[in-house]
Amino acid sequence: MATGPLADVALSSARLTGDDVTVDVTIESQGETVTVTGTARGRWVGECRRCLETTGGEVDVQLSEVFEPHPVEGETYPLGRDALDLEPLLREAFALALPLAPLCDEACAGPDPEAHPVRTEEAEPPADPRWSALDSLRFE
Ligand SMILES: [Zn+2]
């Protein structure tokens, strides 16, 4: 188990917070290659797509990746001589897992009128004095 911050993982709609992500992986070496399997968990923040309020949550990713000395572009990761750099794989996994269209709640109804009251008293134009005579007219 390892923890640490993962900076700059972001979509336009959501991003990982600066909090540590937790990584729980099993690392197995087989000859020249190393297989990393396990899970990682981080926290994200973003804007609700309906009410535009800040929302967030936890995001879990499944990891199952191969590191090798001569990586295949887009398929495996480079294996250093004595270091295994999990950061690129974590970045990729979290970037794919972040919500593209976050919702603060499945039932979110959109902008909260209580939070952003519409000032109806200003919506009605003041009475025009020229019409006031009509107010006193009565049809018999
Ligand atoms: Zn919302």
mmCIF file of C-alpha atoms and ligand atoms in Angstrom:
data_model
loop_
_atom_site.group_PDB
_atom_site.id
_atom_site.type_symbol
_atom_site.label_atom_id
_atom_site.label_comp_id
_atom_site.label_asym_id
_atom_site.label_seq_id
_atom_site.Cartn_x
_atom_site.Cartn_y
_atom_site.Cartn_z
ATOM 1 C CA MET A 1 0.000 0.000 0.000
ATOM 2 C CA ALA A 2 1.323 3.398 -0.941
ATOM 3 C CA THR A 3 -0.046 6.893 -0.784
ATOM 4 C CA GLY A 4 1.016 10.136 -2.337
ATOM 5 C CA PRO A 5 -0.277 13.151 -4.171
ATOM 6 C CA LEU A 6 -0.882 12.975 -7.902
ATOM 7 C CA ALA A 7 -0.801 16.429 -9.414
ATOM 8 C CA ASP A 8 -2.448 17.756 -12.543
ATOM 9 C CA VAL A 9 -4.889 15.000 -13.348
ATOM 10 C CA ALA A 10 -7.796 16.974 -14.738
ATOM 11 C CA LEU A 11 -10.554 17.087 -17.289
ATOM 12 C CA SER A 12 -12.504 20.220 -18.068
ATOM 13 C CA SER A 13 -15.335 18.908 -15.903
ATOM 14 C CA ALA A 14 -13.482 17.371 -12.978
ATOM 15 C CA ARG A 15 -10.043 16.981 -11.505
ATOM 16 C CA LEU A 16 -8.268 15.013 -8.815
ATOM 17 C CA THR A 17 -7.906 16.936 -5.585
ATOM 18 C CA GLY A 18 -4.474 17.548 -4.166
ATOM 19 C CA ASP A 19 -5.174 14.900 -1.525
ATOM 20 C CA ASP A 20 -3.112 11.764 -1.525
ATOM 21 C CA VAL A 21 -4.264 8.895 -3.649
ATOM 22 C CA THR A 22 -4.114 5.447 -2.115
ATOM 23 C CA VAL A 23 -2.545 2.713 -4.146
ATOM 24 C CA ASP A 24 -2.909 -0.950 -3.241
ATOM 25 C CA VAL A 25 -1.130 -3.059 -5.820
ATOM 26 C CA THR A 26 0.622 -6.351 -6.207
ATOM 27 C CA ILE A 27 3.836 -6.185 -8.155
ATOM 28 C CA GLU A 28 5.028 -9.391 -9.777
ATOM 29 C CA SER A 29 8.067 -9.779 -11.919
ATOM 30 C CA GLN A 30 8.218 -12.422 -14.604
ATOM 31 C CA GLY A 31 11.515 -12.468 -16.350
ATOM 32 C CA GLU A 32 12.072 -9.037 -17.820
ATOM 33 C CA THR A 33 8.562 -7.791 -17.324
ATOM 34 C CA VAL A 34 6.769 -6.599 -14.229
ATOM 35 C CA THR A 35 3.030 -6.848 -13.800
ATOM 36 C CA VAL A 36 1.196 -4.391 -11.578
ATOM 37 C CA THR A 37 -2.313 -5.309 -10.507
ATOM 38 C CA GLY A 38 -4.532 -3.776 -7.880
ATOM 39 C CA THR A 39 -6.588 -0.727 -7.132
ATOM 40 C CA ALA A 40 -6.098 2.935 -6.468
ATOM 41 C CA ARG A 41 -8.441 5.465 -4.919
ATOM 42 C CA GLY A 42 -8.450 9.211 -5.081
ATOM 43 C CA ARG A 43 -10.792 12.123 -4.513
ATOM 44 C CA TRP A 44 -12.096 14.396 -7.229
ATOM 45 C CA VAL A 45 -13.829 17.714 -7.385
ATOM 46 C CA GLY A 46 -15.778 19.214 -10.231
ATOM 47 C CA GLU A 47 -18.828 21.164 -11.223
ATOM 48 C CA CYS A 48 -22.265 19.597 -11.290
ATOM 49 C CA ARG A 49 -23.415 19.653 -14.912
ATOM 50 C CA ARG A 50 -26.914 20.729 -13.897
ATOM 51 C CA CYS A 51 -26.645 23.179 -11.011
ATOM 52 C CA LEU A 52 -22.996 24.137 -11.558
ATOM 53 C CA GLU A 53 -22.299 23.851 -7.850
ATOM 54 C CA THR A 54 -19.039 22.302 -6.724
ATOM 55 C CA THR A 55 -19.338 18.591 -6.191
ATOM 56 C CA GLY A 56 -16.944 15.705 -5.767
ATOM 57 C CA GLY A 57 -16.424 12.210 -4.548
ATOM 58 C CA GLU A 58 -14.146 9.241 -4.518
ATOM 59 C CA VAL A 59 -12.923 7.544 -7.624
ATOM 60 C CA ASP A 60 -11.602 3.990 -7.709
ATOM 61 C CA VAL A 61 -9.546 2.587 -10.513
ATOM 62 C CA GLN A 62 -8.537 -0.959 -11.335
ATOM 63 C CA LEU A 63 -4.946 -1.373 -12.359
ATOM 64 C CA SER A 64 -3.602 -4.177 -14.476
ATOM 65 C CA GLU A 65 -0.547 -3.047 -16.342
ATOM 66 C CA VAL A 66 2.688 -4.435 -17.645
ATOM 67 C CA PHE A 67 6.042 -2.720 -17.348
ATOM 68 C CA GLU A 68 8.898 -3.833 -19.532
ATOM 69 C CA PRO A 69 12.324 -2.595 -20.607
ATOM 70 C CA HIS A 70 11.151 -2.014 -24.181
ATOM 71 C CA PRO A 71 7.548 -0.876 -23.787
ATOM 72 C CA VAL A 72 4.978 -1.101 -26.544
ATOM 73 C CA GLU A 73 3.568 2.355 -27.167
ATOM 74 C CA GLY A 74 0.081 2.625 -25.714
ATOM 75 C CA GLU A 75 0.140 -0.868 -24.245
ATOM 76 C CA THR A 76 2.915 -1.262 -21.730
ATOM 77 C CA TYR A 77 4.990 1.051 -19.569
ATOM 78 C CA PRO A 78 8.728 1.529 -19.436
ATOM 79 C CA LEU A 79 10.581 -0.352 -16.727
ATOM 80 C CA GLY A 80 13.553 1.482 -15.309
ATOM 81 C CA ARG A 81 16.680 -0.326 -14.207
ATOM 82 C CA ASP A 82 15.767 -0.201 -10.556
ATOM 83 C CA ALA A 83 12.683 1.931 -10.369
ATOM 84 C CA LEU A 84 9.063 1.315 -11.123
ATOM 85 C CA ASP A 85 7.344 4.616 -11.852
ATOM 86 C CA LEU A 86 3.668 4.174 -11.124
ATOM 87 C CA GLU A 87 2.845 7.797 -11.741
ATOM 88 C CA PRO A 88 2.196 7.651 -15.509
ATOM 89 C CA LEU A 89 -0.091 4.682 -15.137
ATOM 90 C CA LEU A 90 -1.961 6.285 -12.250
ATOM 91 C CA ARG A 91 -2.392 9.496 -14.221
ATOM 92 C CA GLU A 92 -3.830 7.610 -17.143
ATOM 93 C CA ALA A 93 -6.097 5.427 -15.028
ATOM 94 C CA PHE A 94 -7.516 8.357 -13.066
ATOM 95 C CA ALA A 95 -7.904 10.557 -16.136
ATOM 96 C CA LEU A 96 -10.059 7.819 -17.681
ATOM 97 C CA ALA A 97 -12.050 7.347 -14.496
ATOM 98 C CA LEU A 98 -12.913 10.962 -13.749
ATOM 99 C CA PRO A 99 -16.545 11.786 -14.470
ATOM 100 C CA LEU A 100 -17.048 13.553 -17.796
ATOM 101 C CA ALA A 101 -20.349 15.048 -16.699
ATOM 102 C CA PRO A 102 -20.451 15.169 -12.909
ATOM 103 C CA LEU A 103 -23.708 15.295 -10.998
ATOM 104 C CA CYS A 104 -23.900 16.425 -7.376
ATOM 105 C CA ASP A 105 -26.821 14.043 -7.031
ATOM 106 C CA GLU A 106 -28.731 11.796 -9.423
ATOM 107 C CA ALA A 107 -31.819 13.780 -8.461
ATOM 108 C CA CYS A 108 -30.240 17.179 -8.986
ATOM 109 C CA ALA A 109 -32.937 19.407 -10.424
ATOM 110 C CA GLY A 110 -30.634 22.134 -11.641
ATOM 111 C CA PRO A 111 -29.938 25.557 -10.247
ATOM 112 C CA ASP A 112 -31.372 25.998 -6.777
ATOM 113 C CA PRO A 113 -33.809 28.960 -6.812
ATOM 114 C CA GLU A 114 -33.228 29.375 -3.067
ATOM 115 C CA ALA A 115 -29.514 29.773 -3.598
ATOM 116 C CA HIS A 116 -29.880 32.243 -6.437
ATOM 117 C CA PRO A 117 -33.196 34.026 -5.791
ATOM 118 C CA VAL A 118 -34.771 35.822 -8.703
ATOM 119 C CA ARG A 119 -35.793 39.261 -7.517
ATOM 120 C CA THR A 120 -39.315 39.273 -8.877
ATOM 121 C CA GLU A 121 -40.137 42.647 -7.374
ATOM 122 C CA GLU A 122 -37.796 44.192 -9.883
ATOM 123 C CA ALA A 123 -39.179 42.203 -12.777
ATOM 124 C CA GLU A 124 -42.449 44.184 -12.942
ATOM 125 C CA PRO A 125 -42.079 47.660 -14.365
ATOM 126 C CA PRO A 126 -43.458 50.443 -12.203
ATOM 127 C CA ALA A 127 -47.032 51.448 -12.984
ATOM 128 C CA ASP A 128 -47.272 54.145 -15.590
ATOM 129 C CA PRO A 129 -49.185 57.098 -14.119
ATOM 130 C CA ARG A 130 -50.878 57.651 -17.490
ATOM 131 C CA TRP A 131 -52.791 54.404 -17.005
ATOM 132 C CA SER A 132 -53.903 55.122 -13.468
ATOM 133 C CA ALA A 133 -57.127 56.756 -14.681
ATOM 134 C CA LEU A 134 -58.133 53.437 -16.216
ATOM 135 C CA ASP A 135 -57.833 51.764 -12.866
ATOM 136 C CA SER A 136 -60.809 53.783 -11.637
ATOM 137 C CA LEU A 137 -62.962 52.990 -14.656
ATOM 138 C CA ARG A 138 -65.683 50.536 -13.940
ATOM 139 C CA PHE A 139 -67.899 48.866 -16.463
ATOM 140 C CA GLU A 140 -71.468 48.744 -15.316
HETATM 141 ZN ZN ZN B 1 -26.286 19.635 -9.029
#
